XYZ file of C-alpha atoms in Angstrom:
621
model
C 91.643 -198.226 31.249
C 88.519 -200.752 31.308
C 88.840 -203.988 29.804
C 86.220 -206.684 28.363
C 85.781 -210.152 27.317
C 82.412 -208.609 25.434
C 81.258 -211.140 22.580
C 78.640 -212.057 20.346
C 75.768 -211.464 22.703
C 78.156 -210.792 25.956
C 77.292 -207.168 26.822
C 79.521 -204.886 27.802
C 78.650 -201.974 30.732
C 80.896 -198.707 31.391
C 81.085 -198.130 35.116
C 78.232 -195.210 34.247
C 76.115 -198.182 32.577
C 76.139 -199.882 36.124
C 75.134 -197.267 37.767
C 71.319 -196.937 36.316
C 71.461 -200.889 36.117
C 72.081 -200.910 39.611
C 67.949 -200.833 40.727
C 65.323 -203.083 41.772
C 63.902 -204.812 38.950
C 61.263 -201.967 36.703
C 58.740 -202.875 34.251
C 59.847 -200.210 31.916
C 62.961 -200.473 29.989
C 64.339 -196.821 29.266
C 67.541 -197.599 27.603
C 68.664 -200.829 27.814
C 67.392 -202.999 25.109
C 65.788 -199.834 23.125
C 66.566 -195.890 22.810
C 62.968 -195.046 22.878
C 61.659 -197.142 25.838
C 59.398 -200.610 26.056
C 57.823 -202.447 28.157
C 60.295 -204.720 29.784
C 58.324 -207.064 32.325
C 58.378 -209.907 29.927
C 62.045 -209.744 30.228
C 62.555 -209.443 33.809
C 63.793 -213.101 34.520
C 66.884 -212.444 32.930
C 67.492 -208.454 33.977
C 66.917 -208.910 37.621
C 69.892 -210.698 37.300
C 71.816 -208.017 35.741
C 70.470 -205.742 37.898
C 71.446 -207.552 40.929
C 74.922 -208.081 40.018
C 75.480 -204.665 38.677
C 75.160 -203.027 42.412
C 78.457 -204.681 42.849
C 79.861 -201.804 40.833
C 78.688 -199.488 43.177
C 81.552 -200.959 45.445
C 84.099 -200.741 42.787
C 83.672 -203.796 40.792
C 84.435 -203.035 37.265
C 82.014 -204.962 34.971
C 84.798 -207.250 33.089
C 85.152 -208.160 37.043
C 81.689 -208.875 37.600
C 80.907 -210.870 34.472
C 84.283 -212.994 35.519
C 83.151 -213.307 38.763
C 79.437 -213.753 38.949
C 78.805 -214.839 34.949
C 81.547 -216.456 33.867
C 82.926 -218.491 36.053
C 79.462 -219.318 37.857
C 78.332 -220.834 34.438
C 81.351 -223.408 33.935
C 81.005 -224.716 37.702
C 78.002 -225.515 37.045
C 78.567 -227.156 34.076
C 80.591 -229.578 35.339
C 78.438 -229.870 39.057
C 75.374 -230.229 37.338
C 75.928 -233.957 35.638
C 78.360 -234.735 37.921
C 75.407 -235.319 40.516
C 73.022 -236.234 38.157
C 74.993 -239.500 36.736
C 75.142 -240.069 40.525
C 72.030 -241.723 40.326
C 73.052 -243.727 37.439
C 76.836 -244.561 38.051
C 79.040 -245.543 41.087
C 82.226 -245.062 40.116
C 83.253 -241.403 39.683
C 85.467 -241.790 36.183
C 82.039 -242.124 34.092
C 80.307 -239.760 36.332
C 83.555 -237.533 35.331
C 82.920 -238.390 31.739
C 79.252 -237.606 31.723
C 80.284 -233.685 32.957
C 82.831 -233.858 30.258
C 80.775 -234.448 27.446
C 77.802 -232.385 28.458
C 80.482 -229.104 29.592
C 82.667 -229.677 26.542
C 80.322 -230.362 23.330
C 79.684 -228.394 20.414
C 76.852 -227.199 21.461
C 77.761 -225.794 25.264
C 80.959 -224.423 23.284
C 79.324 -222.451 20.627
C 76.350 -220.566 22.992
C 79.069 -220.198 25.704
C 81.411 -218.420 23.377
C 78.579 -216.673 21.401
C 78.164 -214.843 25.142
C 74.622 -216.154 25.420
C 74.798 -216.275 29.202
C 71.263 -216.597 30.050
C 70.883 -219.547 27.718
C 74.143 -220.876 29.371
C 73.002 -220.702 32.894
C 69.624 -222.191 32.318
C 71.480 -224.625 30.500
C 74.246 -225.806 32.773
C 71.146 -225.428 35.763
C 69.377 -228.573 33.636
C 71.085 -231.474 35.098
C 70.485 -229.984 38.606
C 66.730 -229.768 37.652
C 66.080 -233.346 36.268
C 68.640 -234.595 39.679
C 66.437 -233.055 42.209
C 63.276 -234.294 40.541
C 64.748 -238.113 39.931
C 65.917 -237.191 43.824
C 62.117 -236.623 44.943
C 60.463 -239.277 42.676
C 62.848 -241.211 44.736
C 62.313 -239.969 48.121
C 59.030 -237.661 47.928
C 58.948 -235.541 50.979
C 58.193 -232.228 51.673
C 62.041 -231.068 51.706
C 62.761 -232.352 48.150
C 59.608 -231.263 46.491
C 60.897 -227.571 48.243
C 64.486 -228.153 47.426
C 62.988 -229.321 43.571
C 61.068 -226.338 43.144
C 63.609 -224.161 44.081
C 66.080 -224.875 41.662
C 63.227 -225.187 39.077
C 62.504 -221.628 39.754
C 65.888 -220.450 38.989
C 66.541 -222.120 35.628
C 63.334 -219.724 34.632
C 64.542 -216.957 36.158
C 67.633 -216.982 33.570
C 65.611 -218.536 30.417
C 61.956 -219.879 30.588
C 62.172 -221.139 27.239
C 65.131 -224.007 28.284
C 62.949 -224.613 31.507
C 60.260 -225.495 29.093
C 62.378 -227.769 27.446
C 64.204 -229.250 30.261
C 60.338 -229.923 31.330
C 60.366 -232.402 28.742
C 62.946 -234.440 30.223
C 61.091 -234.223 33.308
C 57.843 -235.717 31.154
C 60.069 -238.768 29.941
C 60.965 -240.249 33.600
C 57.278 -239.023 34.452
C 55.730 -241.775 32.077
C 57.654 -244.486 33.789
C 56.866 -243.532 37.363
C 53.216 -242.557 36.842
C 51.126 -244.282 39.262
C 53.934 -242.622 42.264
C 53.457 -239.467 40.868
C 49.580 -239.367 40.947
C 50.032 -240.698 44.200
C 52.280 -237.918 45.184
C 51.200 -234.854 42.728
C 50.828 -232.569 45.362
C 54.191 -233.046 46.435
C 55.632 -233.599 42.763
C 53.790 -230.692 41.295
C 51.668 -228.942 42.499
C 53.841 -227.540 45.337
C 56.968 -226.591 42.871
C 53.967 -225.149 40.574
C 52.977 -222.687 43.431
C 56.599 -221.883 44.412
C 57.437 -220.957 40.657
C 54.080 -218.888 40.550
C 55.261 -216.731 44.325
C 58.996 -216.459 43.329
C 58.347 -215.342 40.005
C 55.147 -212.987 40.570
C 57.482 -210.086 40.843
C 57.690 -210.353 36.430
C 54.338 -212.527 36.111
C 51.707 -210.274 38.035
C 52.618 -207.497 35.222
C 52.775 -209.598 32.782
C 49.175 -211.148 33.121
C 47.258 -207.934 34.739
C 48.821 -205.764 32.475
C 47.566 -207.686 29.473
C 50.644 -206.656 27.395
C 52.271 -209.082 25.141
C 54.115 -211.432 27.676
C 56.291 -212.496 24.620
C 59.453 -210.236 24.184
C 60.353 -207.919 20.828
C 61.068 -210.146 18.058
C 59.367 -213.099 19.031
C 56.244 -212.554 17.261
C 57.517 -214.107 13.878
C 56.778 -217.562 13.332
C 57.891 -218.105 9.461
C 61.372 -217.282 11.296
C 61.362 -221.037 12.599
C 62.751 -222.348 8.868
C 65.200 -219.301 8.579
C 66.566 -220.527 12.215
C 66.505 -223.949 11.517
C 70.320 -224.173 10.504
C 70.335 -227.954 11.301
C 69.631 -231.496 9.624
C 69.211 -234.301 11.468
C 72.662 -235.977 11.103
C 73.826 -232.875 12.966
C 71.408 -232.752 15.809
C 71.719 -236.981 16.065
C 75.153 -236.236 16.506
C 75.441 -233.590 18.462
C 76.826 -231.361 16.329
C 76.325 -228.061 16.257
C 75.681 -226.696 12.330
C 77.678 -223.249 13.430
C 80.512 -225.214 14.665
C 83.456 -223.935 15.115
C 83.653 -220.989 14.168
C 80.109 -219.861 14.987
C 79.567 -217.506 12.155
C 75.457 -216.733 12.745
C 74.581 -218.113 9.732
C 77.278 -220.181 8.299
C 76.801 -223.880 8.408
C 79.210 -226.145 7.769
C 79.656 -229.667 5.974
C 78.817 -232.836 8.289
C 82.085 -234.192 10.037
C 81.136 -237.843 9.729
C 83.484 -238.739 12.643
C 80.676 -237.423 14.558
C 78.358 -240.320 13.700
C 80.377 -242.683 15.904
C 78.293 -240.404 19.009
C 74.759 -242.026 18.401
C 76.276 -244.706 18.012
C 77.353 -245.121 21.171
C 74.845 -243.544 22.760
C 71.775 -245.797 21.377
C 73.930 -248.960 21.654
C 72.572 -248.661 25.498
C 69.541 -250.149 24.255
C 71.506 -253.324 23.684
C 72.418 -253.478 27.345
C 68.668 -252.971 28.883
C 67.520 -255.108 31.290
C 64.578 -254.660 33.691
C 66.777 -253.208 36.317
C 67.936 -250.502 34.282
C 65.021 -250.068 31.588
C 63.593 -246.704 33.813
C 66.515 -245.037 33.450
C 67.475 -246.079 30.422
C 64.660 -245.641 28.120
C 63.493 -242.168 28.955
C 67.052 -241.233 28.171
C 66.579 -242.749 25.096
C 63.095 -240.777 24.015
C 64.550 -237.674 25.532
C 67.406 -238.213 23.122
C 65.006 -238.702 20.073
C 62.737 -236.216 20.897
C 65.651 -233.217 21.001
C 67.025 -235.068 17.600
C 64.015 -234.250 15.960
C 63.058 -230.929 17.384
C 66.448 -229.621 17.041
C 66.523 -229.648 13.086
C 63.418 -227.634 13.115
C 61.556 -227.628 9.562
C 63.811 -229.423 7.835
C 63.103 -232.973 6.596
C 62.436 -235.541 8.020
C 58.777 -234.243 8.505
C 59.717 -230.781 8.961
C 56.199 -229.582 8.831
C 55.481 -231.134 12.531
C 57.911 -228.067 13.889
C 55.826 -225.692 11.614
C 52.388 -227.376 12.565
C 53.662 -227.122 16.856
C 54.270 -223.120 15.976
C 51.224 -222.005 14.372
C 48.686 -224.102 16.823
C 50.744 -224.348 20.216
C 50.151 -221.059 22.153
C 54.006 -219.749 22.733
C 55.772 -222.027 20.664
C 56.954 -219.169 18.625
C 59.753 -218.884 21.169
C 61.621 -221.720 20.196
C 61.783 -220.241 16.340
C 65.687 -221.354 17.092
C 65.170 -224.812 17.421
C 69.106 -225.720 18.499
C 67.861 -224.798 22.000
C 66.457 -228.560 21.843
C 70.194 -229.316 21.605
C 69.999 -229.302 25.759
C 67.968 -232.590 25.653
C 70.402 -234.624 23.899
C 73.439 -233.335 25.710
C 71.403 -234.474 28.696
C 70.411 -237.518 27.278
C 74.079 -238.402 25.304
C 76.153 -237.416 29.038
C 74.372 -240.034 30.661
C 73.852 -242.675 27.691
C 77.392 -242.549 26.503
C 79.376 -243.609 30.162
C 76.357 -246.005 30.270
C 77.501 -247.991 27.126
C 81.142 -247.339 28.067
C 80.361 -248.725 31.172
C 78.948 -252.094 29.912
C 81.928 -252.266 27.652
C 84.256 -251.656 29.653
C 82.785 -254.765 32.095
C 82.874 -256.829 29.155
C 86.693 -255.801 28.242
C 87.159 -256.416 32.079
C 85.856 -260.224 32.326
C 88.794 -261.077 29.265
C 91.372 -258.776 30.251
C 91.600 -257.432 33.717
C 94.588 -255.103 33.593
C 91.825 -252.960 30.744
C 89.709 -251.251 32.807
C 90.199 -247.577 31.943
C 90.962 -248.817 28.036
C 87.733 -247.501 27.049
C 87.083 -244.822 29.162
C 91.003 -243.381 27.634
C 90.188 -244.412 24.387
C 87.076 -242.399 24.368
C 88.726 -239.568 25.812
C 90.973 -239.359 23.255
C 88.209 -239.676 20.870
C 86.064 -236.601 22.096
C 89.639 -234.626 21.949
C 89.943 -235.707 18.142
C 86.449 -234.477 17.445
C 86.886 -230.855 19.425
C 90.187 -230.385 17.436
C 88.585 -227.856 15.780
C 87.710 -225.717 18.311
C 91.206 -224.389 18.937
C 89.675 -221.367 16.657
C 87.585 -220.382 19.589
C 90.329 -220.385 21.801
C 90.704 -215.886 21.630
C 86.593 -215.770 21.942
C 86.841 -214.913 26.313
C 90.179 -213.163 25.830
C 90.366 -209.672 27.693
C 91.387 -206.742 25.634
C 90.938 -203.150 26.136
C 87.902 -200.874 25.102
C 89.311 -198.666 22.361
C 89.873 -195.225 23.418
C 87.734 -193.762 21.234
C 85.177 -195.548 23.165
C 86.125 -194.289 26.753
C 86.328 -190.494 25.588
C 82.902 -190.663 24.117
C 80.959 -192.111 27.548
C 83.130 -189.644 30.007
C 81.942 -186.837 27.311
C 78.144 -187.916 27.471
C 78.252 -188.909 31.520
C 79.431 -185.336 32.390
C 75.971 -184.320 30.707
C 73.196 -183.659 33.057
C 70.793 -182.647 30.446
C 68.502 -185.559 28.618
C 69.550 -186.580 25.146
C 69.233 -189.096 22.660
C 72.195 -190.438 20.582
C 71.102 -192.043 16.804
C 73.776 -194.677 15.998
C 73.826 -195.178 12.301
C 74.166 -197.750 10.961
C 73.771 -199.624 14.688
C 74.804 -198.923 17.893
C 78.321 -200.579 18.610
C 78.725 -202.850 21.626
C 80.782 -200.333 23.297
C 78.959 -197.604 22.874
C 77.728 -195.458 25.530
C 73.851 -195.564 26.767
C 72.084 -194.519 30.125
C 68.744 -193.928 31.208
C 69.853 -190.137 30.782
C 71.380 -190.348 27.337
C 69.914 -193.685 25.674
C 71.607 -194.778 22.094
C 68.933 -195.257 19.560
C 70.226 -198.384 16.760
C 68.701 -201.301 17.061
C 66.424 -200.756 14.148
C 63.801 -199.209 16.362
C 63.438 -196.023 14.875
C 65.385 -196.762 11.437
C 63.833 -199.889 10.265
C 66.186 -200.912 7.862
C 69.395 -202.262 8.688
C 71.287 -200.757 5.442
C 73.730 -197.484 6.116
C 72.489 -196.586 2.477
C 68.753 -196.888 3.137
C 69.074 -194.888 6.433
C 71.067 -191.946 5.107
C 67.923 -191.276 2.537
C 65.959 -191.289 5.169
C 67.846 -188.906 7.055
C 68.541 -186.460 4.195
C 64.912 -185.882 4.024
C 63.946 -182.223 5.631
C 61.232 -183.814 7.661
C 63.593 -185.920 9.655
C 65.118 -183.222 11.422
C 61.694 -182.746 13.121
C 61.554 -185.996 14.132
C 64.801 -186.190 15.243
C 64.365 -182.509 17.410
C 61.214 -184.007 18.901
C 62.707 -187.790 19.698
C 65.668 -185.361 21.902
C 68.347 -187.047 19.610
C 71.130 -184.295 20.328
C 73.594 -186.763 18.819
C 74.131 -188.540 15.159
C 76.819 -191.615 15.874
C 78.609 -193.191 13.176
C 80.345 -196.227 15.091
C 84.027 -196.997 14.812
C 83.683 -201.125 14.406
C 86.142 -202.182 16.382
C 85.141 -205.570 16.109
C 84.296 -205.970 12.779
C 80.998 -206.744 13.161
C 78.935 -203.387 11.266
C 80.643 -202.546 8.023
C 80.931 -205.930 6.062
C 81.425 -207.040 2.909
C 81.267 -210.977 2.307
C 81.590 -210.941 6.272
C 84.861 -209.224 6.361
C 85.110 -205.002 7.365
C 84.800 -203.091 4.624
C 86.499 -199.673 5.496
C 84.873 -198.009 2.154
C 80.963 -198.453 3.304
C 82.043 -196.752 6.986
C 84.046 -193.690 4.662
C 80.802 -193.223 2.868
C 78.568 -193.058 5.259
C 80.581 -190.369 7.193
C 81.134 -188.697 3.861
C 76.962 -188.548 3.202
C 76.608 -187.210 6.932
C 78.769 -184.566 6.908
C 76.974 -183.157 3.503
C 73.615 -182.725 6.088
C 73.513 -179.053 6.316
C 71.638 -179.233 9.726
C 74.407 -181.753 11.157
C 77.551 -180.277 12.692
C 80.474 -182.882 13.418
C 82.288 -182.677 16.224
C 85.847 -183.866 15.988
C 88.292 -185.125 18.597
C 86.504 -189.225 19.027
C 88.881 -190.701 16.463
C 87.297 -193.265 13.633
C 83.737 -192.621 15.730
C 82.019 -190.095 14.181
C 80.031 -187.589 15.836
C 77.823 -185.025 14.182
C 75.789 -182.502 16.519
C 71.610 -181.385 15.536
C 70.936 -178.117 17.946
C 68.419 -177.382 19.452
C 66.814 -180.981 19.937
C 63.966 -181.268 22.771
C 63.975 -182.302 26.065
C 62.519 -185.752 27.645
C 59.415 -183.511 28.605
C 58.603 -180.843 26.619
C 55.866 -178.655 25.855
C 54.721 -176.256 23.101
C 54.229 -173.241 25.863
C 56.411 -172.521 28.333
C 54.505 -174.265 31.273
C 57.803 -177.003 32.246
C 60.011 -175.490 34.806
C 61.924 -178.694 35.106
C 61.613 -182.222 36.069
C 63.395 -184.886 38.258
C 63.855 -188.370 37.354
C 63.620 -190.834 40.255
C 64.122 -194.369 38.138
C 62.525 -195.395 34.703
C 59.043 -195.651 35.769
C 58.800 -192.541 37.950
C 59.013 -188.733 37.257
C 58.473 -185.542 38.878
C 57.122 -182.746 36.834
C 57.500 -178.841 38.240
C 54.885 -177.086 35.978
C 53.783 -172.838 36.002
C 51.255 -170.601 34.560
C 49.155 -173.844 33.421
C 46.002 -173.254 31.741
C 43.241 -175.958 30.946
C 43.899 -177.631 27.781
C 47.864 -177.435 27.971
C 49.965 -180.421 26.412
C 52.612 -182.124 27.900
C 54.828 -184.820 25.800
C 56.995 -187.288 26.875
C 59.235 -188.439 24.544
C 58.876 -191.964 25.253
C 57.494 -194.891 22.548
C 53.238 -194.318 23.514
C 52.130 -197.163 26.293
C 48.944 -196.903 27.941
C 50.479 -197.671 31.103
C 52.046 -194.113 31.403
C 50.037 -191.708 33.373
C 50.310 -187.883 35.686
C 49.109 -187.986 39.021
C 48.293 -185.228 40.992
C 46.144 -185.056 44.406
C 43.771 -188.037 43.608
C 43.235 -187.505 39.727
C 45.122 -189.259 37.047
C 45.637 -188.649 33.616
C 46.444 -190.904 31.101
C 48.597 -191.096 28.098
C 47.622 -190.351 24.708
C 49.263 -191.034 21.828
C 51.165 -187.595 20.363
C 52.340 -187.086 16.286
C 51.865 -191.470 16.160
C 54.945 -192.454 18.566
C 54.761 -190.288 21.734
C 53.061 -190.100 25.173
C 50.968 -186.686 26.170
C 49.000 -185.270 28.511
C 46.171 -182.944 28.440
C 46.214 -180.726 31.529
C 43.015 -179.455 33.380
C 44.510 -178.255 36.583
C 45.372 -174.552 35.750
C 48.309 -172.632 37.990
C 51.866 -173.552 39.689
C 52.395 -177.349 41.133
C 54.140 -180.383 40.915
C 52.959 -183.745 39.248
C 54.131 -187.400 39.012
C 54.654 -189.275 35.733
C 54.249 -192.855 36.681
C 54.117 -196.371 35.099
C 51.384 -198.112 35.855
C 52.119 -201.802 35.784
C 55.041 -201.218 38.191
C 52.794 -200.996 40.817
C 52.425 -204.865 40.028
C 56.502 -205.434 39.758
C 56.346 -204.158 43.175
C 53.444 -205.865 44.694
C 55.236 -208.909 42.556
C 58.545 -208.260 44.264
C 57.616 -208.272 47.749
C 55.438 -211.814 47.021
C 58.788 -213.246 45.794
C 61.389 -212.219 48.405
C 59.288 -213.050 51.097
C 58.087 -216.353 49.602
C 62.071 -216.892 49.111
C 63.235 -216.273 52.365
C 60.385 -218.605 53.823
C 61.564 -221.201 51.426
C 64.990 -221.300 52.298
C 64.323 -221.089 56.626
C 61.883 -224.114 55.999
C 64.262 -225.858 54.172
C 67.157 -225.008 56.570
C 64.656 -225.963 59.069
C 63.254 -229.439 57.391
């Protein structure tokens, strides 16, 4: 029996799954975020990950292991290493440097994303501290090993999320200001030699990226009148470090101000009453970092909430930050320093009048920041392991044992547990079904013309998920057992639909004689081989010029056949497919390739070798 900790966006992989993740990174994304295939180079910083730690399952490592092992438990160190050795530079005695780990590992903010299973976010998150301690480290001491050492860790923050490098870059800015005669001094060492590294280690999902000329931003990203629907906090929540999901981290469900809260700014801007001109550089750009994530963080809503809509429609990319509590990172940097800063002065001051007081206010704050997490004893079951449901299990050994290509059509979604592969993909995330109501779908599907569409997309398979979670089939946010009856119920009145019993509360309905991943209107496919998601061999016979071949994957350019030295490129077939016009006439073989791999893999090679350089240098230095 598997087991998972799988939550909110936490995936969860069958040992199947891991095999086809187990691959060097491919710039065409066959089932893993999509049923019908995409471009996936934009979105390689965070799957080369994946992919990387998924090969462990080819030595037995079940993924509830893996995610323990290489997520999990990598993301809290961190959390906690990360400010330790930042508030290194700022404190000398280790119970505030203690403190500062505390409250950046422990707030509302870290809590809610870290139990919401956004791991990427997490790591680039908890990597912050280490990114702003190595550059304070070589504004301090620029030499040729900490500018490496700088741009190192620089390059993996983006390699889990670029958008909380960008932000953690404004951090960087604040000290910048200070210190900006050194750094035009030293800008070759300071930037332009972590620029380079970032542009080597990183060309393996850049170079496709920019020579491709796709859209570098990934699906969903395009929207910018998102920003105010994602804009769930006001300012007394982001000035006080409070998340507006908190705690029970319902998407959508904000919750009253807890005006305990407000004592946090408080304490963290009463630093400004203790700056001097020894202090003043570390203080103040704590202070503006502070300010600036306040401000950002609320998005469009007042005070000024315009500026956040003004910054996306004119800055180039600023769409990406349509959820603006990712600025929450700069003022949990900004409050884990500030905070044991003011502690610190008033715990001097206690000190001078009473001597046997000197961990008085470090205790009393501890008990504070206890008092306002009290809450968060509801989040307590979020990383608990439980089984997968049977149901579950039986339905990916059932589709794994197939060697034949098919398509499975989860209505109304596909369910986190439910079964995908480069060989069977699960169509339901809205990208052939646009709407996201079970009663809008099932018209759709009860039209005759659907079954065509369905044949020709390979969809052997109509799903309708068992929510085991209670996370599909809601009613005022609670599972609603009637809308999951009646959507079974209109299914099995499809005339063309044959269920299949035997998987429990999942139910499976069967369309014959569906298509395969290649097909062709004459008999000229013999068979094909699939080598990875970007790479295909094609065994065609008795071709004649003028012969059609489909692929049944979304139309990209970037698809092409290649045979001897000619290449033919994709057109688009019945608005969604790729085809092939054939000119060659007789028996032979042909490869289906994607293009801008060729640039993953020239990409690839730049960025291993420029790592392992890196590292013997710095070894070396």
């Amino acid at each position: 029996m598997d087991f998972t900790i799988s939550r909110g966006d936490l995936r969860h992989f069958s040992p199947h799954n891991l095999i086809d993740l187990a691959i060097f990174p491919q710039s065409w994304d066959s089932s893993l975020n999509t049923g019908l295939g995409i471009f996936s180079a934009n979105t390689l910083w965070i799957t080369s990950y994946l992919n990387l730690t998924a090969f462990f399952g080819r030595l037995g490592l079940s993924w509830f292991q893996i995610e323990i092992i290489f997520w999990l438990i990598p993301i809290l160190f961190l959390s906690f290493l990360g400010p330790f050795l930042l508030s290194s530079l700022f404190f000398e005695k280790k119970r505030y440097r203690l403190l500062s780990s505390l409250i950046y590992a422990t707030n509302t903010y870290f809590i809610t994303i870290f139990s919401g299973g956004q791991t990427g976010v997490c790591f680039a998150y908890v990597l912050a501290p280490l990114v702003l301690y190595f550059f304070l480290v070589l504004l301090k001491k620029t030499t040729l090993r900490s500018s490496l050492l700088f741009g190192l860790v620089l390059s993996v923050q983006i390699l889990f999320d670029p958008r909380m490098t960008g932000i953690t870059l404004i951090g960087l800015l604040a000290f910048s200001v200070l210190d900006f005669r050194h750094i035009i001094k030293n800008v070759f060492y300071v930037y332009v030699i972590p620029g380079i590294l970032f542009l080597l280690m990183h060309s393996f999902w850049l170079l496709p990226v920019l020579l491709y000329r796709s859209n570098a931003l990934p699906q969903g990203f395009g929207d910018a009148s998102s920003a105010s629907f994602f804009s769930f906090a006001v300012l007394e929540n982001s000035l006080s470090l409070l998340h507006p999901n908190w705690p029970e981290n319902i998407f959508g469900k904000v919750y009253f101000m807890k005006p305990e809260f407000l004592l946090i700014p408080i304490l963290t801007y009463s630093s400004l009453l203790f700056v001097d001109i020894k202090n003043k550089k570390k203080v103040l750009p704590l202070v503006a970092v502070g300010l600036i994530g306040a401000f950002l963080a609320k998005g469009t809503n007042d005070p000024l909430g315009y500026i956040y809509k003004t910054f996306i429609e004119i800055i180039p990319g600023f769409v990406v930050y349509r959820d603006p509590t990712k600025f929450y990172l700069l003022i949990a940097l900004s409050y884990s320093i500030l905070i044991p800063f003011t502690l610190e002065k008033l715990d001097r001051m206690i000190i001078q009048k009473i001597k046997t007081a000197s961990y008085a206010v470090v205790l009393l704050f501890l008990l504070f920041w206890v008092f306002l997490l009290r809450d968060g004893i509801i989040l307590q079951k979020k990383f608990v392991a439980k089984p997968i449901p049977a149901e579950y299990e039986k339905l990916a050994r059932i589709l794994s044992s197939q060697k034949d290509f098919s398509r499975s059509l989860w209505i109304p979604q596909w369910q986190r547990f439910g079964y995908f592969s480069d060989t069977h993909p699960a169509i339901g995330r809205f990208e052939l079904l646009k709407t996201a109501s079970a009663s809008s779908q099932l018209v759709e599907l009860e039209n005759l013309y659907m079954k065509n569409i369905l044949r020709d997309l390979s969809i052997k398979y109509i799903i309708v998920s068992y929510d085991s979670e209670g996370e599909i089939f809601l009613t005022d946010r609670k599972y609603d057992d009637r809308k999951y009856s009646e959507v079974v119920k209109n299914l099995e009145h499809i005339k063309w639909l044959k269920k299949i019993e035997g998987f429990g509360k999942i139910a499976v309905f069967e369309l014959k004689n569906s298509r395969d991943h290649f097909w062709s209107v004459k008999n000229i496919l013999k068979s094909y081989k699939y080598i990875n998601p970007t790479k295909y061999i094609i065994n065609l016979q008795n071709v004649k010029n003028g012969d059609i071949v489909v692929f049944s994957e979304s139309f990209d350019k970037g698809w092409e056949l290649r045979y001897d030295k000619s290449i033919i490129k994709s057109i688009i077939y019945n608005n969604r497919f790729n085809s092939f016009i054939l000119e060659k006439e007789g028996n032979y073989s042909i490869e289906a390739y994607y293009h801008p791999q060729k640039y993953v893999d020239i990409g690839l090679t730049i960025s291993i070798f420029t790592l392992v350089i890196l590292l013997l240098i710095i070894i070396k230095l």
